mmCIF file of C-alpha atoms in Angstrom:
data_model
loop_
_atom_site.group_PDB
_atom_site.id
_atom_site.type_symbol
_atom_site.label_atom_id
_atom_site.label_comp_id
_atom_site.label_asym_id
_atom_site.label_seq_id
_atom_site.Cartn_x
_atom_site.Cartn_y
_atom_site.Cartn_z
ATOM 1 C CA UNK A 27 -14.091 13.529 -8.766
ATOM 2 C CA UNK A 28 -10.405 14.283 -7.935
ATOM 3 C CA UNK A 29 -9.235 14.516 -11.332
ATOM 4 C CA UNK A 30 -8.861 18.071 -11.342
ATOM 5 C CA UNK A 31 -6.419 18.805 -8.543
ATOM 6 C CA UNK A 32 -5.451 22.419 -8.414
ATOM 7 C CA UNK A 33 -1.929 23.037 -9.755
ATOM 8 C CA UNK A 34 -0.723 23.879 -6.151
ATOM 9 C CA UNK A 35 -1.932 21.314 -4.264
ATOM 10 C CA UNK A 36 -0.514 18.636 -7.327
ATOM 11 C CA UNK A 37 2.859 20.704 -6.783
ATOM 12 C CA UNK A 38 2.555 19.768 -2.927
ATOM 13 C CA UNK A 39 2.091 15.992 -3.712
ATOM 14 C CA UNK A 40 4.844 16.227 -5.893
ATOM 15 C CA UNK A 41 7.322 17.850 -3.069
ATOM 16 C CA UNK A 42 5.982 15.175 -0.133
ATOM 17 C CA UNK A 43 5.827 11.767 -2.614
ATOM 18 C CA UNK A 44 2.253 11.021 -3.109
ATOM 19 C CA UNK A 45 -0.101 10.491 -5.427
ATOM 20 C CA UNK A 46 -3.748 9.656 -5.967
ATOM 21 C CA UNK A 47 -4.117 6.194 -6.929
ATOM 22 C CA UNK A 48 -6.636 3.909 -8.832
ATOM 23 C CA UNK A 49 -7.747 1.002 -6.649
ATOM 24 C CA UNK A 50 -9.685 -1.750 -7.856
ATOM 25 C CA UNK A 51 -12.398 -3.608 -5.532
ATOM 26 C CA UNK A 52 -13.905 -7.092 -6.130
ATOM 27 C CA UNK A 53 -17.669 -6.903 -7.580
ATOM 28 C CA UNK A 54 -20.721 -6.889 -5.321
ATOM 29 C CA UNK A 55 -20.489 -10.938 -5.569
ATOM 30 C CA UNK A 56 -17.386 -11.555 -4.503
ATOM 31 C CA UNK A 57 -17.586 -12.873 -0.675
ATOM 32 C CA UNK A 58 -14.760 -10.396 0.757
ATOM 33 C CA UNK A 59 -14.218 -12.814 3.714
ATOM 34 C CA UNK A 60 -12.492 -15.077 1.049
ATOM 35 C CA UNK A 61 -11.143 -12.312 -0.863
ATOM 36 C CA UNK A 62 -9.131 -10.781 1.508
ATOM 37 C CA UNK A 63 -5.779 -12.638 3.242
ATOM 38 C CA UNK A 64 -3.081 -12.083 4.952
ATOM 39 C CA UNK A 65 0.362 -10.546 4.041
ATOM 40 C CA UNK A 66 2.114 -13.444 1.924
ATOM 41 C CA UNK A 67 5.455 -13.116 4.082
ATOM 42 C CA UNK A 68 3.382 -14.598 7.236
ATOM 43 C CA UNK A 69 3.224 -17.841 8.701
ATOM 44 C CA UNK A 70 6.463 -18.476 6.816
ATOM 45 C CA UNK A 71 7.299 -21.805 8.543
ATOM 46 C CA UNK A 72 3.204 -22.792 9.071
ATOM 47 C CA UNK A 73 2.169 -24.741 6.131
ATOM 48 C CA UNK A 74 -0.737 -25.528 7.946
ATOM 49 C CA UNK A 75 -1.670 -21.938 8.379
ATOM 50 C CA UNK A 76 -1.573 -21.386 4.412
ATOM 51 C CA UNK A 77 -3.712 -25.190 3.649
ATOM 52 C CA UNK A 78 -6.355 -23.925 5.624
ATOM 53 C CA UNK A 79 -6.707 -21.069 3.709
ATOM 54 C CA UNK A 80 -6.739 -22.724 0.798
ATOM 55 C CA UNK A 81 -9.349 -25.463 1.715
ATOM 56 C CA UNK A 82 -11.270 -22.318 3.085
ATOM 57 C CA UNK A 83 -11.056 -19.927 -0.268
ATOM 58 C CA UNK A 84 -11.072 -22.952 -2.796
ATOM 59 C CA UNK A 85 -11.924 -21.541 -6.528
ATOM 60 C CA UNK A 86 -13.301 -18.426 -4.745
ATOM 61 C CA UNK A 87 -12.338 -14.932 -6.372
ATOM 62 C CA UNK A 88 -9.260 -14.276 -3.877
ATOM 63 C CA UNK A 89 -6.466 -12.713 -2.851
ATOM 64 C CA UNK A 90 -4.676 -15.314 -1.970
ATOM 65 C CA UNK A 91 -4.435 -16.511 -5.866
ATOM 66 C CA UNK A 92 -2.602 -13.182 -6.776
ATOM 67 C CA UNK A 93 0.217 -13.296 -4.211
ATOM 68 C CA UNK A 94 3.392 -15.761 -3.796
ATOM 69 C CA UNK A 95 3.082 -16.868 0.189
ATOM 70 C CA UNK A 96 6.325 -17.392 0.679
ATOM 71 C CA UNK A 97 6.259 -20.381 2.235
ATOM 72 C CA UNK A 98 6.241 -22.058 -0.483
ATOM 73 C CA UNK A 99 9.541 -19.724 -2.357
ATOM 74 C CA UNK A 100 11.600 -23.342 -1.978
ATOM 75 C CA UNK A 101 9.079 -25.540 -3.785
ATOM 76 C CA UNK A 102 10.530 -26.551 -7.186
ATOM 77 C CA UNK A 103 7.203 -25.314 -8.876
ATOM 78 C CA UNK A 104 7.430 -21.781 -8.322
ATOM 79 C CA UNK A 105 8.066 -20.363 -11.810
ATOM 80 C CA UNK A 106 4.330 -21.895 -12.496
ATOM 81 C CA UNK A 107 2.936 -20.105 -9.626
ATOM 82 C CA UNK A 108 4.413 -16.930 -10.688
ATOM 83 C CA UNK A 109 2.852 -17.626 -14.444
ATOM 84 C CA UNK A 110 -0.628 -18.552 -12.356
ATOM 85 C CA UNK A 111 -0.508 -15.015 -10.810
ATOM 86 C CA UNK A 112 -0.098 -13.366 -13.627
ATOM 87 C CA UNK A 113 -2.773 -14.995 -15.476
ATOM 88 C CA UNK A 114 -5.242 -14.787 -12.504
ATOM 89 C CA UNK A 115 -4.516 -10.811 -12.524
ATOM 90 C CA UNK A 116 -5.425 -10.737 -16.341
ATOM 91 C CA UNK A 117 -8.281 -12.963 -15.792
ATOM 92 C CA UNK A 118 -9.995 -10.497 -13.032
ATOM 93 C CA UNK A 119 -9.682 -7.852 -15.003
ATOM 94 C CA UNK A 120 -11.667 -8.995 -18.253
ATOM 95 C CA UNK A 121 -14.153 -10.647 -16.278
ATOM 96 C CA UNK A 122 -14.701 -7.874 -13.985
ATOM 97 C CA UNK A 123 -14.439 -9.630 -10.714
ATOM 98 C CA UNK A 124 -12.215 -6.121 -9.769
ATOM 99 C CA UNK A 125 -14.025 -3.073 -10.578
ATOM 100 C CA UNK A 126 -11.896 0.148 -10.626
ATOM 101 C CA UNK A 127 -13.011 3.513 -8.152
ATOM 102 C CA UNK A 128 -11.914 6.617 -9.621
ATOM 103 C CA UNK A 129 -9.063 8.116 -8.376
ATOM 104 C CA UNK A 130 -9.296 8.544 -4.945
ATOM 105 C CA UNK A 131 -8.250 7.567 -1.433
ATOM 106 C CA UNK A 132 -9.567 4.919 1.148
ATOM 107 C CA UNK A 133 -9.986 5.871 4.723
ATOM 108 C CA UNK A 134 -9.539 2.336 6.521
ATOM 109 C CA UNK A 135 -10.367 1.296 10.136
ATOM 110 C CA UNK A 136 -9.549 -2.358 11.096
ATOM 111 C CA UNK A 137 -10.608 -3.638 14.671
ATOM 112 C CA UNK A 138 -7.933 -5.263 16.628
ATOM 113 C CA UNK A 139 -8.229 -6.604 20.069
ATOM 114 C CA UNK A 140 -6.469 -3.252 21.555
ATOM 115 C CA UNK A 141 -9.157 -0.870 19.299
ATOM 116 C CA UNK A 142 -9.780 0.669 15.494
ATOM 117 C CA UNK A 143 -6.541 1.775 13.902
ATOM 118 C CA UNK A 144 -7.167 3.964 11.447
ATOM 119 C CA UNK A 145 -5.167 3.950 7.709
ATOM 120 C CA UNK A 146 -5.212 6.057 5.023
ATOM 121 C CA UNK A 147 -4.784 3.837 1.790
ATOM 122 C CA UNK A 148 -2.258 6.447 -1.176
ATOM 123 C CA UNK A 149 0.383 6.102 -3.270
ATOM 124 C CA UNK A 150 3.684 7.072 -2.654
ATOM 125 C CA UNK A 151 6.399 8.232 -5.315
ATOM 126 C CA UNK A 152 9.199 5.783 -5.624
ATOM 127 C CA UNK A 153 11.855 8.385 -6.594
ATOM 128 C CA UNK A 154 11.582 9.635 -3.057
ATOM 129 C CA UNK A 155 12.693 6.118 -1.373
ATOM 130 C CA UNK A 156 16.256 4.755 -1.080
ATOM 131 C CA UNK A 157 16.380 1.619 1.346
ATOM 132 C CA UNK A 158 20.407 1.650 1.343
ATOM 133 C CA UNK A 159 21.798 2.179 5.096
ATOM 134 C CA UNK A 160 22.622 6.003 6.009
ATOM 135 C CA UNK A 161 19.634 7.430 3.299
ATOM 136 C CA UNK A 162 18.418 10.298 3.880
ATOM 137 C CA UNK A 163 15.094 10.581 1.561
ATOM 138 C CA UNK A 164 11.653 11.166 2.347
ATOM 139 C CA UNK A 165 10.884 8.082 2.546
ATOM 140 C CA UNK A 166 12.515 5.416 4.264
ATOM 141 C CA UNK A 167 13.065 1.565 5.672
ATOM 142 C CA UNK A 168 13.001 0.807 9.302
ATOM 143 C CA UNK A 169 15.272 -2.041 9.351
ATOM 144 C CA UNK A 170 18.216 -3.333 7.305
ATOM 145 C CA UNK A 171 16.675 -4.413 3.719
ATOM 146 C CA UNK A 172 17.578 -8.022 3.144
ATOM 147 C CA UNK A 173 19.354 -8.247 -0.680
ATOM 148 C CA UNK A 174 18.384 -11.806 -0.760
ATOM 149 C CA UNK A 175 14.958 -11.119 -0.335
ATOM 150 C CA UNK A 176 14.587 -9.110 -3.046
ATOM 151 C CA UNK A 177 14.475 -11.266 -6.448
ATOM 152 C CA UNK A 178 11.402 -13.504 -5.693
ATOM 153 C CA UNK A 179 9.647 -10.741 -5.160
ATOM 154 C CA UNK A 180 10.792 -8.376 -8.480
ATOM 155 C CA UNK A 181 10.556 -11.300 -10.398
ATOM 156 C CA UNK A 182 6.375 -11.902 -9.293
ATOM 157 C CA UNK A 183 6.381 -7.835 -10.101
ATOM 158 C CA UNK A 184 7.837 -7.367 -13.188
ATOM 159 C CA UNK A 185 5.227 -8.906 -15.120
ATOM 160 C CA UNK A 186 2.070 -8.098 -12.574
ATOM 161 C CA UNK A 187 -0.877 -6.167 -14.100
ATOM 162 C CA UNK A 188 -2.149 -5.447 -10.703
ATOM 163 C CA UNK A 189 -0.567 -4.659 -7.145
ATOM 164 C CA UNK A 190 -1.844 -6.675 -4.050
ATOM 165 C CA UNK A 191 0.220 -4.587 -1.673
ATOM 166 C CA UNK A 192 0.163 -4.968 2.060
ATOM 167 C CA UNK A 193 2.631 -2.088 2.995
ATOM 168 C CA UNK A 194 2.274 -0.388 5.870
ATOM 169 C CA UNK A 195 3.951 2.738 6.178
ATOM 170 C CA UNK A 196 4.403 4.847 9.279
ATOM 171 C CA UNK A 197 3.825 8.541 9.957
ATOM 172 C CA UNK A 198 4.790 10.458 12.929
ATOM 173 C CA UNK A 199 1.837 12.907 13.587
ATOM 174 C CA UNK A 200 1.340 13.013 17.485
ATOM 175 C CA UNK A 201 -1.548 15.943 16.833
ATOM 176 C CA UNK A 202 -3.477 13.909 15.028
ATOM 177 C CA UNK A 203 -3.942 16.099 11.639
ATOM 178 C CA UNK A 204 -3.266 13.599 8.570
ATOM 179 C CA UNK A 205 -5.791 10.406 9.247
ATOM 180 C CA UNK A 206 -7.704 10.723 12.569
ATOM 181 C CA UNK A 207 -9.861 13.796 11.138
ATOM 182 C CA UNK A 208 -11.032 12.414 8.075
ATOM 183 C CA UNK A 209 -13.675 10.108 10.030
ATOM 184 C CA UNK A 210 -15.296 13.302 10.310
ATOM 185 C CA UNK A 211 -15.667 14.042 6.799
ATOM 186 C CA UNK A 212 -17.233 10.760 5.327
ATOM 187 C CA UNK A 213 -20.691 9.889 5.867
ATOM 188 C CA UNK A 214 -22.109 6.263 5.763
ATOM 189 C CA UNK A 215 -22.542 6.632 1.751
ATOM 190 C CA UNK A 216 -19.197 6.721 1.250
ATOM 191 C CA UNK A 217 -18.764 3.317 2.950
ATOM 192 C CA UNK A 218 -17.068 0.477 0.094
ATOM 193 C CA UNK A 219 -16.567 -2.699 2.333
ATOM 194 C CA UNK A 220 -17.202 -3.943 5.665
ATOM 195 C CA UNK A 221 -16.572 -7.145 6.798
ATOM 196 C CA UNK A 222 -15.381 -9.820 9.145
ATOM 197 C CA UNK A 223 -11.530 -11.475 7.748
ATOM 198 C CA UNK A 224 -10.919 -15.021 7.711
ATOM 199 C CA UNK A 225 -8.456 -16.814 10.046
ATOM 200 C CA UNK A 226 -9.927 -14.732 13.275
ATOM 201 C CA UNK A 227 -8.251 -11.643 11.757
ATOM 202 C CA UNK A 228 -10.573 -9.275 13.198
ATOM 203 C CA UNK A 229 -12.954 -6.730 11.133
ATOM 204 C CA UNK A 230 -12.004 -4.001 8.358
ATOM 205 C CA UNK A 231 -14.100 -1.556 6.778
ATOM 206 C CA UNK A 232 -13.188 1.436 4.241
ATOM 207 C CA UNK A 233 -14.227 4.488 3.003
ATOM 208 C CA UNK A 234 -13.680 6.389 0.240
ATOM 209 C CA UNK A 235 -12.790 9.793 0.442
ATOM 210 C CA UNK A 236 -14.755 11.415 -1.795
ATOM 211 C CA UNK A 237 -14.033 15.052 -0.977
ATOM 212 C CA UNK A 238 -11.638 17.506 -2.895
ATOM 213 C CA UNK A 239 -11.612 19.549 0.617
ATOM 214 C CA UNK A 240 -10.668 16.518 2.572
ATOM 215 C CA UNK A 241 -7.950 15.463 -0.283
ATOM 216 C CA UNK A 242 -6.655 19.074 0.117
ATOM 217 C CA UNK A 243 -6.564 18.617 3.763
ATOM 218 C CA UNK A 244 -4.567 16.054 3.940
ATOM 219 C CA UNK A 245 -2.175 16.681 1.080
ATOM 220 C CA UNK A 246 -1.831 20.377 3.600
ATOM 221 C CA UNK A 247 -1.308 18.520 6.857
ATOM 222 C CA UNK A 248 1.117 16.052 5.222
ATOM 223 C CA UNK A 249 3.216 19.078 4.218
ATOM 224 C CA UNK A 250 3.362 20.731 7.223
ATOM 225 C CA UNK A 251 4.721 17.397 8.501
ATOM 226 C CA UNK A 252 7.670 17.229 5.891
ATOM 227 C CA UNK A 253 8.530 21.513 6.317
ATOM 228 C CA UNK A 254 11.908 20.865 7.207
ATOM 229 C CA UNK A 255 12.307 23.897 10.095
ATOM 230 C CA UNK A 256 9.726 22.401 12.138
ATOM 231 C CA UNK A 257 11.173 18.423 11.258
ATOM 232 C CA UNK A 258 14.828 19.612 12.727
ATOM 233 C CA UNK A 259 13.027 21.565 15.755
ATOM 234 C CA UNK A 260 11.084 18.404 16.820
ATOM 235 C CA UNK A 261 13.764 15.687 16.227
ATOM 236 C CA UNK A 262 16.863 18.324 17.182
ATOM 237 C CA UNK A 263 18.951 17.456 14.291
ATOM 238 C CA UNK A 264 21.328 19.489 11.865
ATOM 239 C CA UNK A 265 20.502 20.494 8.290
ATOM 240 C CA UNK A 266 22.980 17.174 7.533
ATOM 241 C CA UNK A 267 19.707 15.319 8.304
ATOM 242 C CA UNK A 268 17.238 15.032 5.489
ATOM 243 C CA UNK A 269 13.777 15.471 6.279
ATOM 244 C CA UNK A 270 11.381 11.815 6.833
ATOM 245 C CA UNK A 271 7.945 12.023 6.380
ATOM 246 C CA UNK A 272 7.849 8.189 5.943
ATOM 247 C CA UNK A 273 8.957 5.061 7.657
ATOM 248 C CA UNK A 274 8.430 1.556 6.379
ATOM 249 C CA UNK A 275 6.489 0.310 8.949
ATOM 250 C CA UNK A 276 6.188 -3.190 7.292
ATOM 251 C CA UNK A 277 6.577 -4.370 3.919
ATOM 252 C CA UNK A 278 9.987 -3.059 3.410
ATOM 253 C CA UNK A 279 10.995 -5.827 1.023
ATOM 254 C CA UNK A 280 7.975 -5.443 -1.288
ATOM 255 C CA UNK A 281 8.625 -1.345 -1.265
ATOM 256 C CA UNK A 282 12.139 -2.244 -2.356
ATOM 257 C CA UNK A 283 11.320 -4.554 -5.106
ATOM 258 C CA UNK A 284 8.735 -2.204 -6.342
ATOM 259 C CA UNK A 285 11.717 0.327 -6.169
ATOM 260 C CA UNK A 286 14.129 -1.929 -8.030
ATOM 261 C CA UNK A 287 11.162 -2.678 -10.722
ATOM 262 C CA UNK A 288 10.570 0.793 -11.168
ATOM 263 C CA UNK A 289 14.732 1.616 -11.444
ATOM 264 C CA UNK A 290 14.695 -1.287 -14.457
ATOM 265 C CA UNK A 291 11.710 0.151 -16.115
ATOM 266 C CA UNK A 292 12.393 3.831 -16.124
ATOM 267 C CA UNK A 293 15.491 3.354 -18.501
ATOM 268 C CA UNK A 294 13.718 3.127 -21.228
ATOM 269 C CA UNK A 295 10.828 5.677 -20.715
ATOM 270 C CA UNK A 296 11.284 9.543 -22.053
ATOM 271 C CA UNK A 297 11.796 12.140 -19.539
ATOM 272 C CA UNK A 298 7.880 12.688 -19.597
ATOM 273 C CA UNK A 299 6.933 9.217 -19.442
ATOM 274 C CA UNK A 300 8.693 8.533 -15.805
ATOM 275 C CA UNK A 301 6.623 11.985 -14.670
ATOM 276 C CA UNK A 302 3.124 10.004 -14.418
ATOM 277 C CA UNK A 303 3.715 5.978 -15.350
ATOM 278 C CA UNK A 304 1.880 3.845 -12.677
ATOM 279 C CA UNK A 305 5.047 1.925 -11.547
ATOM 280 C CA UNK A 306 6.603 4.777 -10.265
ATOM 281 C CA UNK A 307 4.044 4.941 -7.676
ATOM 282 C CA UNK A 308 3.273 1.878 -5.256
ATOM 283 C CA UNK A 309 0.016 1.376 -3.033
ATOM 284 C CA UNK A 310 0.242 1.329 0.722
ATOM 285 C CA UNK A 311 -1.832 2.335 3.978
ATOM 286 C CA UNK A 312 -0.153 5.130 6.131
ATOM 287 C CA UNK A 313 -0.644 5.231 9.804
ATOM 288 C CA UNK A 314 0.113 7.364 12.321
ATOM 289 C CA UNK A 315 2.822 5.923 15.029
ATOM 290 C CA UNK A 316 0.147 7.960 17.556
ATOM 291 C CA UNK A 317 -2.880 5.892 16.387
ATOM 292 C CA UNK A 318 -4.787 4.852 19.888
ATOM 293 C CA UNK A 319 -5.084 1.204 18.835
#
């Protein structure tokens, strides 16, 4: 499908950071209502918030049993719930409850009370992210990244055999030419999910995109985004300033955990084995900063 990426748009995802990924999806008989939950650094001081959940998703093939809400990073049991992940992750996998697409990208809308914003589910390319204060890489954080918060969250990494990400990651495209178009190129077949989420958090639905034209597209449009002329034009800065394509928009902390995983890991890969290993890439949903919603 989009295994065969011409060698110049491949050398353009190289240059802007992104990469195709694999996504898995629950089966056909998984209820995605209990599947799908909510970021695990939410409702940090609302217990309540997370036991309803629970009593709500029970046994239930979920989401919620592959993440650490971190509400509960204090509890003197946590080493087991990191070994519980971990097994959980293995444990959809043999028994197929997640299903892998082949490579491709997701075209997301999610209804909020102010309208659809649309997302664009890729990877991005670790190597072109530095959190630290004053960076000036392609992609960036937003706010200051908290040392402290980091460990809990490479240590429930470092052994995953899945990611459950739920980084957002900002683009600023105020014409509209990354995301917005590609509701014109999918059709109804290419639908994967739609479906109400739990807790009153609205609707979500996704799409794959299927297209090698549409892939192209937006690999194009993403480029022209990063050319760095046209990035010092619009934000009137000197060539001292590095070009950004993106900002964290949320999810900083995991990003930066994924990058400290990755920075562990690579030491002992070859040369060619950093090029294409999975951890060098991590799973987010990019949205423009113009997005109506």
């Amino acid at each position: 499908m989009l295994t065969d990426l011409k060698a110049s748009i491949k050398k353009s995802m190289n240059a802007i950071g992104v990469e195709i990924p694999e996504i898995m999806l629950p089966n056909k008989q998984v209820d995605l209502k209990k599947w799908a939950v909510v970021a695990c650094d939410q409702y940090t001081s609302q217990r309540s918030y997370w036991h309803s959940v629970e009593q709500y998703v029970s046994d239930s093939p979920s989401t919620l049993h592959m993440i650490f809400p971190e509400v509960y990073l204090e509890d003197e049991n946590s080493e087991q719930r990191i070994a519980n992940i971990v097994n959980v992750m293995h444990k959809y996998i043999d028994e197929n409850v997640l299903v892998p697409l082949p490579p491709s990208l997701i075209y997301v809308e999610r209804t909020l009370s102010t309208g659809i914003r649309k997302g664009l589910m890729i990877a991005l390319d670790l190597e072109k992210y530095d959190y630290h204060e004053g960076s000036q890489s392609l992609i960036r954080a937003t706010e200051g990244t908290v040392l402290d918060r980091l460990p809990p969250r490479v240590k429930i990494r470092k052994n995953a055999v899945l990611e459950v990400p739920h980084t957002m990651v900002l683009i600023d495209d105020p014409e509209k030419t990354v995301i917005e178009p590609i509701s014109r190129e999918i059709s109804e077949e290419d639908k994967l999910y739609d479906f109400e989420l739990m807790m009153n958090g609205g609707r979500i639905a996704g799409y794959q995109v299927k297209k090698q034209a549409a892939v192209n597209r937006i690999i194009n449009a993403l480029a022209k985004l990063a050319d760095p002329l046209k990035f010092r034009e619009k934000y009137n800065v000197g060539e001292d300033k590095g070009v950004m394509l993106f900002a964290m928009g949320d999810g900083n902390h995991s990003f930066a955990a994924a990058k400290a995983c990755w920075e562990s890991l690579k030491t002992s890969l070859s040369e060619e084995e950093r090029q294409n290993h999975p951890a060098r890439f991590a799973l987010v949903e990019l949205v423009n900063v113009h997005d109506d919603s």
